[in-house]
Amino acid sequence: MNSLSGKVVIVTGAARGQGAAEARLLGAAGARVVCTDVREEEGRAVADGLGGAGLFVRHDVTSAEDWQGVVAGALASYGRVDALVNNAALWRTAPVESETYANFETLLRVNLLGPFLGIQAVLPALREAGGGSIVNVSSTAGLVGIPGHAAYGSSKFGLRGLTRSSALDLAQHGIRVNSVHPGAVDTPMTAAVAGRNWSHVPLGRMGRAEEVGELIAFLVSDASSYVTGAEFTVDGGLTTG
């Protein structure tokens, strides 16, 4: 049921961390994966590791022109697009009183504008394919308030709203849109906090990138064909209480 054989999936921010794990899992399930990132060397390595099932495209998610290039590359190489995983994001923290205009704007552009542009860019191809799946990677910071996360949390709450509205707009085309909300996941982006005590998490540890990727693979697959507009936490029970 979770086979992705024949599907073409675009994964943003695929050069490392969660994105790289997602790309590898999707490839292992049979998908052809378009890996995008601004980190060219690392991104190409991930795509090359997928053999003929991987394609790398350098990609700034805040650029509508770059998005058109990603979709064009996918169509030129594989002939179709079946799914988009909006994974690329920046995580920076600061108390609201010391947050800067520039940083707030940057996080909104990467974490929220980027997925919006991506949804618009892939729509023609998804319609041509007869439907598809869009997965927006939000955060537990998009579900609950967290100290020091005024900018990041705003972008991730916004992505949650974009997901819900898009799910309603696109259901008529057979396009499903869901959001995934990871808690603390051990990746290069969170290396600075990896050594902390995680006893406040019910499962007592940070998550692994593969644990997020497995859920995303399910949402991309036909096994989740009746799931849209939904929010999935991958946080070890952190937001349960």
PDB file of N, CA and C in Angstrom, residues 30-90:
ATOM      1  N   GLY A  30      10.410   3.485  -4.037  1.00  0.00           N
ATOM      2  CA  GLY A  30      10.158   3.376  -5.469  1.00  0.00           C
ATOM      3  C   GLY A  30       9.946   4.668  -6.213  1.00  0.00           C
ATOM      4  N   ALA A  31       9.948   5.801  -5.504  1.00  0.00           N
ATOM      5  CA  ALA A  31       9.715   7.083  -6.166  1.00  0.00           C
ATOM      6  C   ALA A  31      10.973   7.580  -6.867  1.00  0.00           C
ATOM      7  N   ARG A  32      10.758   8.410  -7.869  1.00  0.00           N
ATOM      8  CA  ARG A  32      11.835   9.205  -8.439  1.00  0.00           C
ATOM      9  C   ARG A  32      11.759  10.565  -7.754  1.00  0.00           C
ATOM     10  N   VAL A  33      12.886  11.029  -7.241  1.00  0.00           N
ATOM     11  CA  VAL A  33      12.888  12.167  -6.330  1.00  0.00           C
ATOM     12  C   VAL A  33      13.689  13.325  -6.908  1.00  0.00           C
ATOM     13  N   VAL A  34      13.040  14.479  -6.991  1.00  0.00           N
ATOM     14  CA  VAL A  34      13.712  15.712  -7.389  1.00  0.00           C
ATOM     15  C   VAL A  34      14.146  16.406  -6.104  1.00  0.00           C
ATOM     16  N   CYS A  35      15.442  16.398  -5.838  1.00  0.00           N
ATOM     17  CA  CYS A  35      16.005  16.957  -4.616  1.00  0.00           C
ATOM     18  C   CYS A  35      16.418  18.397  -4.880  1.00  0.00           C
ATOM     19  N   THR A  36      15.887  19.336  -4.098  1.00  0.00           N
ATOM     20  CA  THR A  36      16.237  20.732  -4.311  1.00  0.00           C
ATOM     21  C   THR A  36      16.832  21.336  -3.046  1.00  0.00           C
ATOM     22  N   ASP A  37      17.740  22.284  -3.238  1.00  0.00           N
ATOM     23  CA  ASP A  37      18.379  22.953  -2.103  1.00  0.00           C
ATOM     24  C   ASP A  37      19.289  24.043  -2.640  1.00  0.00           C
ATOM     25  N   VAL A  38      19.700  24.954  -1.761  1.00  0.00           N
ATOM     26  CA  VAL A  38      20.724  25.930  -2.122  1.00  0.00           C
ATOM     27  C   VAL A  38      22.116  25.365  -1.887  1.00  0.00           C
ATOM     28  N   ARG A  39      22.213  24.268  -1.123  1.00  0.00           N
ATOM     29  CA  ARG A  39      23.497  23.610  -0.875  1.00  0.00           C
ATOM     30  C   ARG A  39      23.762  22.616  -2.007  1.00  0.00           C
ATOM     31  N   GLU A  40      24.503  23.061  -2.995  1.00  0.00           N
ATOM     32  CA  GLU A  40      24.644  22.265  -4.211  1.00  0.00           C
ATOM     33  C   GLU A  40      25.412  20.967  -3.996  1.00  0.00           C
ATOM     34  N   GLU A  41      26.566  21.029  -3.357  1.00  0.00           N
ATOM     35  CA  GLU A  41      27.401  19.835  -3.228  1.00  0.00           C
ATOM     36  C   GLU A  41      26.683  18.740  -2.451  1.00  0.00           C
ATOM     37  N   GLU A  42      26.109  19.113  -1.310  1.00  0.00           N
ATOM     38  CA  GLU A  42      25.409  18.130  -0.487  1.00  0.00           C
ATOM     39  C   GLU A  42      24.147  17.622  -1.182  1.00  0.00           C
ATOM     40  N   GLY A  43      23.440  18.532  -1.843  1.00  0.00           N
ATOM     41  CA  GLY A  43      22.217  18.142  -2.536  1.00  0.00           C
ATOM     42  C   GLY A  43      22.480  17.178  -3.677  1.00  0.00           C
ATOM     43  N   ARG A  44      23.537  17.432  -4.446  1.00  0.00           N
ATOM     44  CA  ARG A  44      23.879  16.524  -5.543  1.00  0.00           C
ATOM     45  C   ARG A  44      24.272  15.147  -5.005  1.00  0.00           C
ATOM     46  N   ALA A  45      24.945  15.136  -3.861  1.00  0.00           N
ATOM     47  CA  ALA A  45      25.350  13.858  -3.276  1.00  0.00           C
ATOM     48  C   ALA A  45      24.135  13.021  -2.888  1.00  0.00           C
ATOM     49  N   VAL A  46      23.119  13.668  -2.318  1.00  0.00           N
ATOM     50  CA  VAL A  46      21.899  12.946  -1.959  1.00  0.00           C
ATOM     51  C   VAL A  46      21.223  12.402  -3.212  1.00  0.00           C
ATOM     52  N   ALA A  47      21.083  13.252  -4.238  1.00  0.00           N
ATOM     53  CA  ALA A  47      20.439  12.814  -5.479  1.00  0.00           C
ATOM     54  C   ALA A  47      21.225  11.697  -6.151  1.00  0.00           C
ATOM     55  N   ASP A  48      22.551  11.827  -6.192  1.00  0.00           N
ATOM     56  CA  ASP A  48      23.390  10.793  -6.805  1.00  0.00           C
ATOM     57  C   ASP A  48      23.262   9.468  -6.065  1.00  0.00           C
ATOM     58  N   GLY A  49      23.050   9.548  -4.758  1.00  0.00           N
ATOM     59  CA  GLY A  49      22.902   8.342  -3.960  1.00  0.00           C
ATOM     60  C   GLY A  49      21.636   7.565  -4.274  1.00  0.00           C
ATOM     61  N   LEU A  50      20.710   8.218  -4.975  1.00  0.00           N
ATOM     62  CA  LEU A  50      19.474   7.549  -5.374  1.00  0.00           C
ATOM     63  C   LEU A  50      19.608   6.896  -6.744  1.00  0.00           C
ATOM     64  N   GLY A  51      20.786   7.004  -7.322  1.00  0.00           N
ATOM     65  CA  GLY A  51      21.007   6.417  -8.638  1.00  0.00           C
ATOM     66  C   GLY A  51      20.180   7.128  -9.697  1.00  0.00           C
ATOM     67  N   GLY A  52      19.610   6.381 -10.595  1.00  0.00           N
ATOM     68  CA  GLY A  52      18.784   6.975 -11.641  1.00  0.00           C
ATOM     69  C   GLY A  52      17.468   7.509 -11.145  1.00  0.00           C
ATOM     70  N   ALA A  53      17.171   7.303  -9.871  1.00  0.00           N
ATOM     71  CA  ALA A  53      15.904   7.768  -9.298  1.00  0.00           C
ATOM     72  C   ALA A  53      16.032   9.138  -8.653  1.00  0.00           C
ATOM     73  N   GLY A  54      17.203   9.784  -8.784  1.00  0.00           N
ATOM     74  CA  GLY A  54      17.408  11.076  -8.144  1.00  0.00           C
ATOM     75  C   GLY A  54      17.854  12.151  -9.120  1.00  0.00           C
ATOM     76  N   LEU A  55      17.328  13.346  -8.937  1.00  0.00           N
ATOM     77  CA  LEU A  55      17.701  14.517  -9.731  1.00  0.00           C
ATOM     78  C   LEU A  55      17.900  15.684  -8.780  1.00  0.00           C
ATOM     79  N   PHE A  56      19.017  16.411  -8.906  1.00  0.00           N
ATOM     80  CA  PHE A  56      19.218  17.595  -8.081  1.00  0.00           C
ATOM     81  C   PHE A  56      18.979  18.852  -8.900  1.00  0.00           C
ATOM     82  N   VAL A  57      18.290  19.818  -8.299  1.00  0.00           N
ATOM     83  CA  VAL A  57      18.089  21.140  -8.896  1.00  0.00           C
ATOM     84  C   VAL A  57      18.403  22.183  -7.834  1.00  0.00           C
ATOM     85  N   ARG A  58      19.339  23.093  -8.131  1.00  0.00           N
ATOM     86  CA  ARG A  58      19.604  24.172  -7.190  1.00  0.00           C
ATOM     87  C   ARG A  58      18.383  25.072  -7.133  1.00  0.00           C
ATOM     88  N   HIS A  59      18.013  25.474  -5.911  1.00  0.00           N
ATOM     89  CA  HIS A  59      16.678  26.043  -5.756  1.00  0.00           C
ATOM     90  C   HIS A  59      16.598  26.951  -4.533  1.00  0.00           C
ATOM     91  N   ASP A  60      16.272  28.207  -4.768  1.00  0.00           N
ATOM     92  CA  ASP A  60      15.920  29.143  -3.708  1.00  0.00           C
ATOM     93  C   ASP A  60      14.399  29.150  -3.623  1.00  0.00           C
ATOM     94  N   VAL A  61      13.846  28.644  -2.528  1.00  0.00           N
ATOM     95  CA  VAL A  61      12.386  28.484  -2.447  1.00  0.00           C
ATOM     96  C   VAL A  61      11.641  29.812  -2.422  1.00  0.00           C
ATOM     97  N   THR A  62      12.334  30.920  -2.188  1.00  0.00           N
ATOM     98  CA  THR A  62      11.663  32.220  -2.185  1.00  0.00           C
ATOM     99  C   THR A  62      11.573  32.823  -3.580  1.00  0.00           C
ATOM    100  N   SER A  63      12.084  32.131  -4.589  1.00  0.00           N
ATOM    101  CA  SER A  63      12.093  32.629  -5.960  1.00  0.00           C
ATOM    102  C   SER A  63      11.062  31.902  -6.806  1.00  0.00           C
ATOM    103  N   ALA A  64      10.066  32.632  -7.305  1.00  0.00           N
ATOM    104  CA  ALA A  64       9.066  32.031  -8.184  1.00  0.00           C
ATOM    105  C   ALA A  64       9.716  31.496  -9.451  1.00  0.00           C
ATOM    106  N   GLU A  65      10.735  32.183  -9.947  1.00  0.00           N
ATOM    107  CA  GLU A  65      11.441  31.737 -11.151  1.00  0.00           C
ATOM    108  C   GLU A  65      12.138  30.400 -10.899  1.00  0.00           C
ATOM    109  N   ASP A  66      12.773  30.270  -9.736  1.00  0.00           N
ATOM    110  CA  ASP A  66      13.422  28.998  -9.398  1.00  0.00           C
ATOM    111  C   ASP A  66      12.404  27.866  -9.318  1.00  0.00           C
ATOM    112  N   TRP A  67      11.246  28.149  -8.781  1.00  0.00           N
ATOM    113  CA  TRP A  67      10.208  27.130  -8.686  1.00  0.00           C
ATOM    114  C   TRP A  67       9.800  26.632 -10.070  1.00  0.00           C
ATOM    115  N   GLN A  68       9.681  27.553 -11.011  1.00  0.00           N
ATOM    116  CA  GLN A  68       9.340  27.138 -12.372  1.00  0.00           C
ATOM    117  C   GLN A  68      10.429  26.230 -12.943  1.00  0.00           C
ATOM    118  N   GLY A  69      11.682  26.537 -12.609  1.00  0.00           N
ATOM    119  CA  GLY A  69      12.788  25.711 -13.065  1.00  0.00           C
ATOM    120  C   GLY A  69      12.763  24.316 -12.471  1.00  0.00           C
ATOM    121  N   VAL A  70      12.376  24.210 -11.208  1.00  0.00           N
ATOM    122  CA  VAL A  70      12.285  22.901 -10.553  1.00  0.00           C
ATOM    123  C   VAL A  70      11.237  22.032 -11.240  1.00  0.00           C
ATOM    124  N   VAL A  71      10.057  22.604 -11.455  1.00  0.00           N
ATOM    125  CA  VAL A  71       8.987  21.837 -12.090  1.00  0.00           C
ATOM    126  C   VAL A  71       9.367  21.468 -13.519  1.00  0.00           C
ATOM    127  N   ALA A  72       9.958  22.413 -14.245  1.00  0.00           N
ATOM    128  CA  ALA A  72      10.386  22.128 -15.614  1.00  0.00           C
ATOM    129  C   ALA A  72      11.425  21.013 -15.640  1.00  0.00           C
ATOM    130  N   GLY A  73      12.357  21.029 -14.688  1.00  0.00           N
ATOM    131  CA  GLY A  73      13.362  19.979 -14.606  1.00  0.00           C
ATOM    132  C   GLY A  73      12.753  18.619 -14.332  1.00  0.00           C
ATOM    133  N   ALA A  74      11.771  18.591 -13.428  1.00  0.00           N
ATOM    134  CA  ALA A  74      11.099  17.328 -13.118  1.00  0.00           C
ATOM    135  C   ALA A  74      10.380  16.773 -14.344  1.00  0.00           C
ATOM    136  N   LEU A  75       9.682  17.645 -15.054  1.00  0.00           N
ATOM    137  CA  LEU A  75       8.939  17.202 -16.235  1.00  0.00           C
ATOM    138  C   LEU A  75       9.880  16.762 -17.350  1.00  0.00           C
ATOM    139  N   ALA A  76      10.976  17.483 -17.520  1.00  0.00           N
ATOM    140  CA  ALA A  76      11.931  17.123 -18.568  1.00  0.00           C
ATOM    141  C   ALA A  76      12.585  15.771 -18.284  1.00  0.00           C
ATOM    142  N   SER A  77      12.865  15.491 -17.022  1.00  0.00           N
ATOM    143  CA  SER A  77      13.560  14.248 -16.664  1.00  0.00           C
ATOM    144  C   SER A  77      12.626  13.060 -16.489  1.00  0.00           C
ATOM    145  N   TYR A  78      11.450  13.314 -15.912  1.00  0.00           N
ATOM    146  CA  TYR A  78      10.585  12.200 -15.538  1.00  0.00           C
ATOM    147  C   TYR A  78       9.186  12.244 -16.146  1.00  0.00           C
ATOM    148  N   GLY A  79       8.822  13.371 -16.764  1.00  0.00           N
ATOM    149  CA  GLY A  79       7.564  13.439 -17.488  1.00  0.00           C
ATOM    150  C   GLY A  79       6.325  13.754 -16.690  1.00  0.00           C
ATOM    151  N   ARG A  80       6.456  13.869 -15.368  1.00  0.00           N
ATOM    152  CA  ARG A  80       5.284  14.122 -14.532  1.00  0.00           C
ATOM    153  C   ARG A  80       5.726  14.566 -13.142  1.00  0.00           C
ATOM    154  N   VAL A  81       4.774  15.064 -12.369  1.00  0.00           N
ATOM    155  CA  VAL A  81       4.976  15.342 -10.945  1.00  0.00           C
ATOM    156  C   VAL A  81       3.745  14.822 -10.217  1.00  0.00           C
ATOM    157  N   ASP A  82       3.979  14.046  -9.166  1.00  0.00           N
ATOM    158  CA  ASP A  82       2.878  13.475  -8.392  1.00  0.00           C
ATOM    159  C   ASP A  82       2.777  14.037  -6.978  1.00  0.00           C
ATOM    160  N   ALA A  83       3.855  14.606  -6.478  1.00  0.00           N
ATOM    161  CA  ALA A  83       3.824  15.067  -5.088  1.00  0.00           C
ATOM    162  C   ALA A  83       4.893  16.121  -4.847  1.00  0.00           C
ATOM    163  N   LEU A  84       4.624  16.959  -3.872  1.00  0.00           N
ATOM    164  CA  LEU A  84       5.560  17.990  -3.414  1.00  0.00           C
ATOM    165  C   LEU A  84       5.670  17.901  -1.905  1.00  0.00           C
ATOM    166  N   VAL A  85       6.903  17.862  -1.420  1.00  0.00           N
ATOM    167  CA  VAL A  85       7.163  17.931   0.019  1.00  0.00           C
ATOM    168  C   VAL A  85       7.860  19.247   0.297  1.00  0.00           C
ATOM    169  N   ASN A  86       7.127  20.181   0.895  1.00  0.00           N
ATOM    170  CA  ASN A  86       7.681  21.488   1.259  1.00  0.00           C
ATOM    171  C   ASN A  86       8.413  21.356   2.586  1.00  0.00           C
ATOM    172  N   ASN A  87       9.666  20.943   2.494  1.00  0.00           N
ATOM    173  CA  ASN A  87      10.467  20.658   3.686  1.00  0.00           C
ATOM    174  C   ASN A  87      11.430  21.783   4.054  1.00  0.00           C
ATOM    175  N   ALA A  88      11.923  22.528   3.070  1.00  0.00           N
ATOM    176  CA  ALA A  88      12.951  23.547   3.312  1.00  0.00           C
ATOM    177  C   ALA A  88      12.483  24.575   4.344  1.00  0.00           C
ATOM    178  N   ALA A  89      13.357  24.906   5.284  1.00  0.00           N
ATOM    179  CA  ALA A  89      12.993  25.869   6.327  1.00  0.00           C
ATOM    180  C   ALA A  89      14.247  26.369   7.026  1.00  0.00           C
ATOM    181  N   LEU A  90      14.086  27.485   7.690  1.00  0.00           N
ATOM    182  CA  LEU A  90      15.107  28.024   8.584  1.00  0.00           C
ATOM    183  C   LEU A  90      14.559  28.023   9.996  1.00  0.00           C
TER     184      LEU A  90
END
